[in-house]
Coordinates of C-alpha atoms in Angstrom, one line a residue:
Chain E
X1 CA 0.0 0.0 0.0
X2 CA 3.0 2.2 0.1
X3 CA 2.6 5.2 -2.1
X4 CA 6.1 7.0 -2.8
X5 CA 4.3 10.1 -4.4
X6 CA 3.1 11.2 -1.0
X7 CA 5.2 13.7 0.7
X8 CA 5.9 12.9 4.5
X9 CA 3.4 14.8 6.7
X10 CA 2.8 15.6 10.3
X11 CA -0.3 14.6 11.4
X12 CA -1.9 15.7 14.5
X13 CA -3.9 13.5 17.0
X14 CA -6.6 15.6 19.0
X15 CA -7.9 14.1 22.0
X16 CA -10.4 11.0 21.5
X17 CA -8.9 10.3 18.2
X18 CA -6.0 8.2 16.8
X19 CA -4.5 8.5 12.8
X20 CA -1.9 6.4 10.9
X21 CA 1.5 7.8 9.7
X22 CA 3.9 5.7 7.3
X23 CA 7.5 6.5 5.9
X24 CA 8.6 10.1 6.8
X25 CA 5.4 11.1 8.6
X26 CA 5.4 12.8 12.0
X27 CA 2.4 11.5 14.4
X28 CA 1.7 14.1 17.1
X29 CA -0.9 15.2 19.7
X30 CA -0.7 17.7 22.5
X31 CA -1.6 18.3 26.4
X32 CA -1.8 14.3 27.7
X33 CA -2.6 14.4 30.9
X34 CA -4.2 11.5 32.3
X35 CA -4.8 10.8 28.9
X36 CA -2.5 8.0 27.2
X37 CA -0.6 8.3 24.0
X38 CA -0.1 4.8 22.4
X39 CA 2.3 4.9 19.7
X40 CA 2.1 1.2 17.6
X41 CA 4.7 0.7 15.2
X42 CA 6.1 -1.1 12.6
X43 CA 10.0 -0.2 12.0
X44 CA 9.7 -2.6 8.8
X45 CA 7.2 -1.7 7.0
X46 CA 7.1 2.2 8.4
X47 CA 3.7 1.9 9.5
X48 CA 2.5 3.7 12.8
X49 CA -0.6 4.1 14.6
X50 CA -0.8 7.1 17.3
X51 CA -4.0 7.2 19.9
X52 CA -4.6 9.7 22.1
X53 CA -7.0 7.6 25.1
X54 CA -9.1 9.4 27.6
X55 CA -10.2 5.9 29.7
X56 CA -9.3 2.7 30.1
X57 CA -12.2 0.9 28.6
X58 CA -15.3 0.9 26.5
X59 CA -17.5 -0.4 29.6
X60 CA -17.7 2.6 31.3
X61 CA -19.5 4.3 28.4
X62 CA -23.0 4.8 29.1
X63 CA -25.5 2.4 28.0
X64 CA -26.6 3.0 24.9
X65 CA -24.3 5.3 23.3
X66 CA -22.0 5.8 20.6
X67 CA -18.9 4.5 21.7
X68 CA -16.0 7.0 20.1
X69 CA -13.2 3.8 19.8
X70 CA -10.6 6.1 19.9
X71 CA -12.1 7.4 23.4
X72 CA -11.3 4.2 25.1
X73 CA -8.0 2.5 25.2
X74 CA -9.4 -1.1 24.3
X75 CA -12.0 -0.1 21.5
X76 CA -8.9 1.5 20.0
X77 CA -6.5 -0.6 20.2
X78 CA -8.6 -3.2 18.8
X79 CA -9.1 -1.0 16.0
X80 CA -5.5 -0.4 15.9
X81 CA -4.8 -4.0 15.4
X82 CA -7.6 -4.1 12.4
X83 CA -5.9 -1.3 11.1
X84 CA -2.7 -3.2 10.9
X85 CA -4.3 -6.5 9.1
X86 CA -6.1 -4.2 6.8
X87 CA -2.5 -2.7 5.6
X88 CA -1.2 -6.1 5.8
X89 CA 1.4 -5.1 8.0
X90 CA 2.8 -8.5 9.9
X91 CA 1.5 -8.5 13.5
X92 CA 5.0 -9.9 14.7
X93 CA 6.7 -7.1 13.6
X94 CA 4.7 -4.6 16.1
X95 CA 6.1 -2.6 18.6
X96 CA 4.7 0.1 21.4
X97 CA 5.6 3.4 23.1
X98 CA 3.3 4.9 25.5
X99 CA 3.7 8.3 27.1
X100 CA 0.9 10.4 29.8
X101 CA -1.1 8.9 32.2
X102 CA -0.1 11.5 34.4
X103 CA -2.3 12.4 37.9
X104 CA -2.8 16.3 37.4
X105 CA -4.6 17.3 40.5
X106 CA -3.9 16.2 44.0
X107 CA -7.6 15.8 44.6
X108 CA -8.6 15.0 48.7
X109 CA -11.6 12.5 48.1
X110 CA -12.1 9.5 46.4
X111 CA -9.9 9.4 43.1
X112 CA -10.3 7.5 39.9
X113 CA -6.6 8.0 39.4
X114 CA -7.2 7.8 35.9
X115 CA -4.0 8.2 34.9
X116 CA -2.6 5.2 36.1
X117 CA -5.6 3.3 35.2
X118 CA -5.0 4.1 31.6
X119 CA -1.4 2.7 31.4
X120 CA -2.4 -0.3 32.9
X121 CA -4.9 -1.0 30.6
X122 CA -2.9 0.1 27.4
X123 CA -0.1 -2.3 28.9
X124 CA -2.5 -5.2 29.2
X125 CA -3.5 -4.8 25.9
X126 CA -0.3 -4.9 24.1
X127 CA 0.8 -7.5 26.1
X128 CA -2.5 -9.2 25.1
X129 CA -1.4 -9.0 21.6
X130 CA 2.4 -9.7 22.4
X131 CA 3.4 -6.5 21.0
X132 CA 6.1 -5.2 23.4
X133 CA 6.7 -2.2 24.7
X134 CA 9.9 -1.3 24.1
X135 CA 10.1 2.5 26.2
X136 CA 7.4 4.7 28.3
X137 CA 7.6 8.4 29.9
X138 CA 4.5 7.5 32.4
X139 CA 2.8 8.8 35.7
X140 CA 4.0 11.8 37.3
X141 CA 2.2 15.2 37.8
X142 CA 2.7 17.1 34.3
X143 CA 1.0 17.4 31.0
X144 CA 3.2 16.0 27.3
X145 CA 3.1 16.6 24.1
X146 CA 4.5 14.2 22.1
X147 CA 5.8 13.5 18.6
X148 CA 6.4 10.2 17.0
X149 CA 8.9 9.8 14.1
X150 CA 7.8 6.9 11.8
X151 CA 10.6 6.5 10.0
X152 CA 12.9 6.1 12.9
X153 CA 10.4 5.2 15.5
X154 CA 12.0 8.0 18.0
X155 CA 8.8 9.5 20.3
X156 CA 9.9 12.9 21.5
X157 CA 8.5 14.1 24.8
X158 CA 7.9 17.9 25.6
X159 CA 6.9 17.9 29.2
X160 CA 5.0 21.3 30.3
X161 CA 7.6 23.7 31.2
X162 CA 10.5 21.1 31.0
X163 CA 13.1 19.9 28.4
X164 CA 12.3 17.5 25.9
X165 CA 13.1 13.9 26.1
X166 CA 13.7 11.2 23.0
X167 CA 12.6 7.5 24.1
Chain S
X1 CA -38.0 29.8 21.2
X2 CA -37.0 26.0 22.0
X3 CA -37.3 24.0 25.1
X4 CA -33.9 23.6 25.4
X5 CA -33.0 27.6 24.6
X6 CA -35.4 28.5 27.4
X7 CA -33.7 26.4 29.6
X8 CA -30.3 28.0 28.5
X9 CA -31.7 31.0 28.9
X10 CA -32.8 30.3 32.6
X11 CA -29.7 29.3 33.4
X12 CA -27.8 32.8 31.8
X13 CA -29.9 34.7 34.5
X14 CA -29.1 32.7 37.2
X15 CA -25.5 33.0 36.3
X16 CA -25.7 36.7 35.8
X17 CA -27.1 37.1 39.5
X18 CA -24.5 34.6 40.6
X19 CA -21.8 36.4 38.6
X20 CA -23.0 39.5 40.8
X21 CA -22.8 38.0 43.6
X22 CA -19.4 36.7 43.2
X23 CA -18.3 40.3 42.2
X24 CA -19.2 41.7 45.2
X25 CA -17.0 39.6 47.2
X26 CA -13.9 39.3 44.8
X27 CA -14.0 43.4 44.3
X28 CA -13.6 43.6 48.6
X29 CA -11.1 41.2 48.9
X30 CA -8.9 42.3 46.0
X31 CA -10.0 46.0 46.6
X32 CA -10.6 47.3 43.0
X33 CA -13.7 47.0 40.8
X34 CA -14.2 43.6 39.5
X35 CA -16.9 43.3 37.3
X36 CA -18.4 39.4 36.3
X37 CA -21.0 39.3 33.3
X38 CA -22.4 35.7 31.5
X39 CA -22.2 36.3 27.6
X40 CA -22.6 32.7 27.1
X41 CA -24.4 29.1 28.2
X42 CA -24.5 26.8 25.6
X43 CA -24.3 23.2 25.0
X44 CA -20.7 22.6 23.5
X45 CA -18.9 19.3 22.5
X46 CA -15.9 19.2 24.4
X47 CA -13.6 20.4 21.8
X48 CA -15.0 23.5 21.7
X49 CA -14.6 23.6 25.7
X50 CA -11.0 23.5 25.2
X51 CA -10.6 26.1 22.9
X52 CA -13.0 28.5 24.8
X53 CA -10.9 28.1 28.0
X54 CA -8.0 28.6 25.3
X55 CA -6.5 25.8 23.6
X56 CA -5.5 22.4 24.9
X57 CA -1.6 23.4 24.6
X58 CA -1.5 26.8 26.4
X59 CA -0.6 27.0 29.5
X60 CA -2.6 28.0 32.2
X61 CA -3.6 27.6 36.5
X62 CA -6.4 25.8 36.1
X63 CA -8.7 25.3 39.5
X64 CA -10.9 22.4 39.4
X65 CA -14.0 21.5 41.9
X66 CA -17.0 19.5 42.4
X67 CA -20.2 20.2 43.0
X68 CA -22.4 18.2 45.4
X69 CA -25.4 17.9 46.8
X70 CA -28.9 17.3 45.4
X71 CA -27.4 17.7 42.0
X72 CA -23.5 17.2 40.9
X73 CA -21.3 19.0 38.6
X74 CA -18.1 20.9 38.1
X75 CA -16.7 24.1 38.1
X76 CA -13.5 25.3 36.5
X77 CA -11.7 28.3 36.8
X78 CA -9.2 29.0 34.2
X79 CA -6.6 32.0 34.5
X80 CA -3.4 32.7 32.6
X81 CA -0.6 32.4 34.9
X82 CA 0.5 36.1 35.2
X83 CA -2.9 37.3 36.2
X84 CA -2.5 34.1 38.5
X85 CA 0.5 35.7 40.3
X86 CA -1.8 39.4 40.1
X87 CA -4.8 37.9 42.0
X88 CA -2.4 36.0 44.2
X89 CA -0.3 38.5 45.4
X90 CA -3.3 40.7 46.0
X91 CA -5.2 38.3 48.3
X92 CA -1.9 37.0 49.9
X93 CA -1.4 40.7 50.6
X94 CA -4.3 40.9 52.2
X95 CA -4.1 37.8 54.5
X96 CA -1.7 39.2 56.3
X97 CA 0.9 36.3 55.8
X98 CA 4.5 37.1 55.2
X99 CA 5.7 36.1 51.2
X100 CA 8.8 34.8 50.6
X101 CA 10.4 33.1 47.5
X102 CA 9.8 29.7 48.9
X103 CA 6.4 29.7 50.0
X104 CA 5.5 31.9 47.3
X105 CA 3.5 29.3 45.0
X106 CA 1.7 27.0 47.7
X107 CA 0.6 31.1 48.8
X108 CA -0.9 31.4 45.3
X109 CA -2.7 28.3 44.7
X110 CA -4.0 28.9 47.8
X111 CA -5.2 32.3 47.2
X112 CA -6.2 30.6 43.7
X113 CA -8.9 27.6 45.9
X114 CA -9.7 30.5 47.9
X115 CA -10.9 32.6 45.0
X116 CA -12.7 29.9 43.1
X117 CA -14.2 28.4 46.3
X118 CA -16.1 32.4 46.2
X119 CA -17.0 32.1 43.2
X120 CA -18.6 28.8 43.3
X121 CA -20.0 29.5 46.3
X122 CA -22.0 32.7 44.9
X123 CA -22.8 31.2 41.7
X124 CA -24.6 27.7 43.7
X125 CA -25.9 30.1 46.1
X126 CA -27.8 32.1 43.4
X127 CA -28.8 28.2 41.5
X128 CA -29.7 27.1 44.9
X129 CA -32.1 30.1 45.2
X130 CA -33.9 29.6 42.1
X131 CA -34.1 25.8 42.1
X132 CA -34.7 24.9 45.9
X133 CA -32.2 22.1 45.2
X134 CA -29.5 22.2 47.6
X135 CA -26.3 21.7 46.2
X136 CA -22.8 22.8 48.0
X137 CA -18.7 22.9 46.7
X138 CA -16.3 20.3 47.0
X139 CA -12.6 21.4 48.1
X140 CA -10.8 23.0 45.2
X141 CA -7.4 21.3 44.1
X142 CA -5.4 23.2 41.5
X143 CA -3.0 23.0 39.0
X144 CA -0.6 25.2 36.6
X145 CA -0.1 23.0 33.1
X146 CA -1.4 22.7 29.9
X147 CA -5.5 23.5 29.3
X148 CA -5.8 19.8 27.5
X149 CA -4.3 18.3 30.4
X150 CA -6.1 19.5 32.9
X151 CA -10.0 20.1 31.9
X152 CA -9.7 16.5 30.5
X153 CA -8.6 14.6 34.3
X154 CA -11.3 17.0 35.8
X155 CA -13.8 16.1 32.9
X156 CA -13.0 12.2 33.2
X157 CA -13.0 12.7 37.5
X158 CA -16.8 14.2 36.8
X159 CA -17.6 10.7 34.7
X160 CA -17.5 12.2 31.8
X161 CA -20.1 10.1 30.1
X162 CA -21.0 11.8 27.0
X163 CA -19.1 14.2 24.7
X164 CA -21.1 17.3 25.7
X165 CA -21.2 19.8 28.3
X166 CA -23.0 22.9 29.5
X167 CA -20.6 25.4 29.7
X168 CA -21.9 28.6 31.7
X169 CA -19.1 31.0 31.0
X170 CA -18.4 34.5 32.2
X171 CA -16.3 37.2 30.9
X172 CA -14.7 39.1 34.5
X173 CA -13.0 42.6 34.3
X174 CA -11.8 44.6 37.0
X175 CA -10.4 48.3 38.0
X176 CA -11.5 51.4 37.5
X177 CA -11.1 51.0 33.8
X178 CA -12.5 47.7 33.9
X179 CA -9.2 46.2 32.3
X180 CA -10.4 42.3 31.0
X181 CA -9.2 39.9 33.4
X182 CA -7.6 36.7 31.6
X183 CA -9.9 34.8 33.7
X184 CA -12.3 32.2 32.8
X185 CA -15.2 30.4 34.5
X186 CA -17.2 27.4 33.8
X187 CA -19.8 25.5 35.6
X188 CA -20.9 22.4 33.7
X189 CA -23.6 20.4 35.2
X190 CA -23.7 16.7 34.8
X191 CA -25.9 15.4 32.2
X192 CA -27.8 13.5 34.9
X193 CA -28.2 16.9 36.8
X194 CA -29.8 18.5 33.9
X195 CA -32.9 17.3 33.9
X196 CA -33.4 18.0 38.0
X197 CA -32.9 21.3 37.0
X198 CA -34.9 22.2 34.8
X199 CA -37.4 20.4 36.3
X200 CA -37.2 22.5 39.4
X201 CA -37.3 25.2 37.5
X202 CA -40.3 24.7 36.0
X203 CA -39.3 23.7 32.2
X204 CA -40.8 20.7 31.4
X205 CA -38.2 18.6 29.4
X206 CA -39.3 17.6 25.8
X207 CA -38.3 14.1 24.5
X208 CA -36.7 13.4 28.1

């Protein structure tokens, strides 16, 4: 499916949504905070799939409504992986970054800690799938903005205020 | 007119009077003029709630609360972080307390709780008095990062269960030439909440 004629592109991820990048293409999305950015990728065949996940999973959507896949970390990783089979990209040669799933307030009552509860659940997945993870910038108090480099599968890592970090 | 523009409407003029209210107080404590109108309430999808508070990658102190009681909900105050240190400075200045380099920022974010915990409190006051529903503030927590970051863990901490919200924002001045304050403020009832309301208020829901 590789088209030469296309010119490398950054492509930008809001919130709730994930896109595909291939060859020279930059994948990026901004302010993760409890959010999680999952970057799959296939060195190979230059293939990458960036999601930006507010929640863990699909079930705590409420009943009967539209279920954004990219919302939820296993509704979009699923579709990730369908994604990948569509492109005919081989499965084995999968690999994952994850960056966010930070805890941004210091709340006093009961807390979801969402943040966490995200990179959990992205973690089971890919292991799920046997894709490993081969580097994370995770947890913490701070918001990231991140950008993913296809063709050398480097994700850069601008934490709020702070220097950037390659992983 | 709509069902659903009625309602909106309903719940401009409560924020108006609430906005009032919370003007009162703010322009003692920070001793100048500060002036709070409500040129919006509208349904938005959340998108849209980023960029009004604006843009998931600026930077801002962000104060983030819950609403409790007979309904739930939550309540975000948005300010850039120079008029962060302003407003700070001013109310730590008036506490009394003395400032120094270290202490400087827990000062401000306290101030910054402080300040949101009066405006919440006038803006539930003035719901609580048109609804009868009884409803009270949660203790704030706040933050300095990026907009995306932070109305996102507070939208997902409020069970964010659809992708719309009520936004009831207000556009806040102060001094006598009633400079714009870079201060935003949004109360977004839970879509459960809605409906208790309105009811209360006396519109019946359509379709609900």
């Amino acid at each position: 499916m590789k088209n030469v004629d296309v010119k490398p592109a950054k492509v930008k991820v809001a919130m709730a949504d994930m896109q595909w990048g291939q060859n020279g293409d930059i994948l990026t999305t901004s302010g993760l905070g409890s959010c999680v950015g999952i970057v799959i990728y296939s060195l190979r065949c230059q293939c990458a799939c960036l999601i930006h996940a507010m929640l863990p999973s699909s079930e705590m959507a409420r009943e009967g409504q539209h279920v954004n896949e990219a919302k939820y970390a296993d509704t979009a990783v699923k579709k990730a992986f369908t994604g990948f089979e569509e492109r005919r990209i081989p499965i084995d040669s999968l690999e994952a970054k994850l960056a966010g799933g930070a805890r941004m307030f210091q709340f006093q009552t009961d807390h979801l800690n969402i943040g966490k509860r995200n990179v959990e659940a992205a973690k089971e997945l890919l292991a799920g799938r046997s894709v490993s993870l081969t580097a994370e910038e995770t947890g913490g108090h701070i918001g990231r903005t991140i950008e993913f480099d296809v063709a050398t599968g480097a994700l850069r890592i601008k934490p709020t205020g702070g220097e950037t970090i390659i992983i | 007119m709509g069902t659903r523009e009625v309602e909106l409407d309903i719940l401009k003029e409560v924020g108006t009077i609430g906005g009032g209210n919370a003007a009162t107080a703010l322009s003692s404590l920070l001793k100048t003029p500060v002036q709070i109108s409500v040129p919006l309430v509208q349904m938005v999808p959340f998108p849209e709630l980023l960029e009004a508070a604006g843009g998931e990658e600026k930077v801002a102190a962000v104060t983030f609360l819950r609403i409790a009681g007979h309904i739930s909900g939550s309540i975000f105050f948005v300010l850039e972080p120079e008029e962060m240190q302003t407003v700070g400075r001013a109310l730590v200045e008036s506490w009394n307390i003395s400032r120094t380099p270290e202490n400087e920022q827990d000062l401000f974010a306290s101030a910054l709780c402080e300040l949101t915990n009066i405006l919440a409190g006038s803006y539930l006051s003035a719901l609580s008095d048109f609804t009868g529903l009884y409803m009270m503030p949660t203790v704030p927590s706040s933050a300095v990062d990026m907009i995306g970051a932070l109305l996102s863990e507070g939208l997902i901490e409020a069970g964010l269960e659809g992708d719309e919200a009520i936004m009831i924002d207000t556009n806040m001045t102060k001094g006598e030439h009633q400079s714009q304050m870079a201060g935003r403020f949004f109360m977004l009832p839970d879509a459960h909440s809605l409906p208790k309301i309105f009811a209360s208020l006396g519109v019946q829901e359509s379709g609900a």
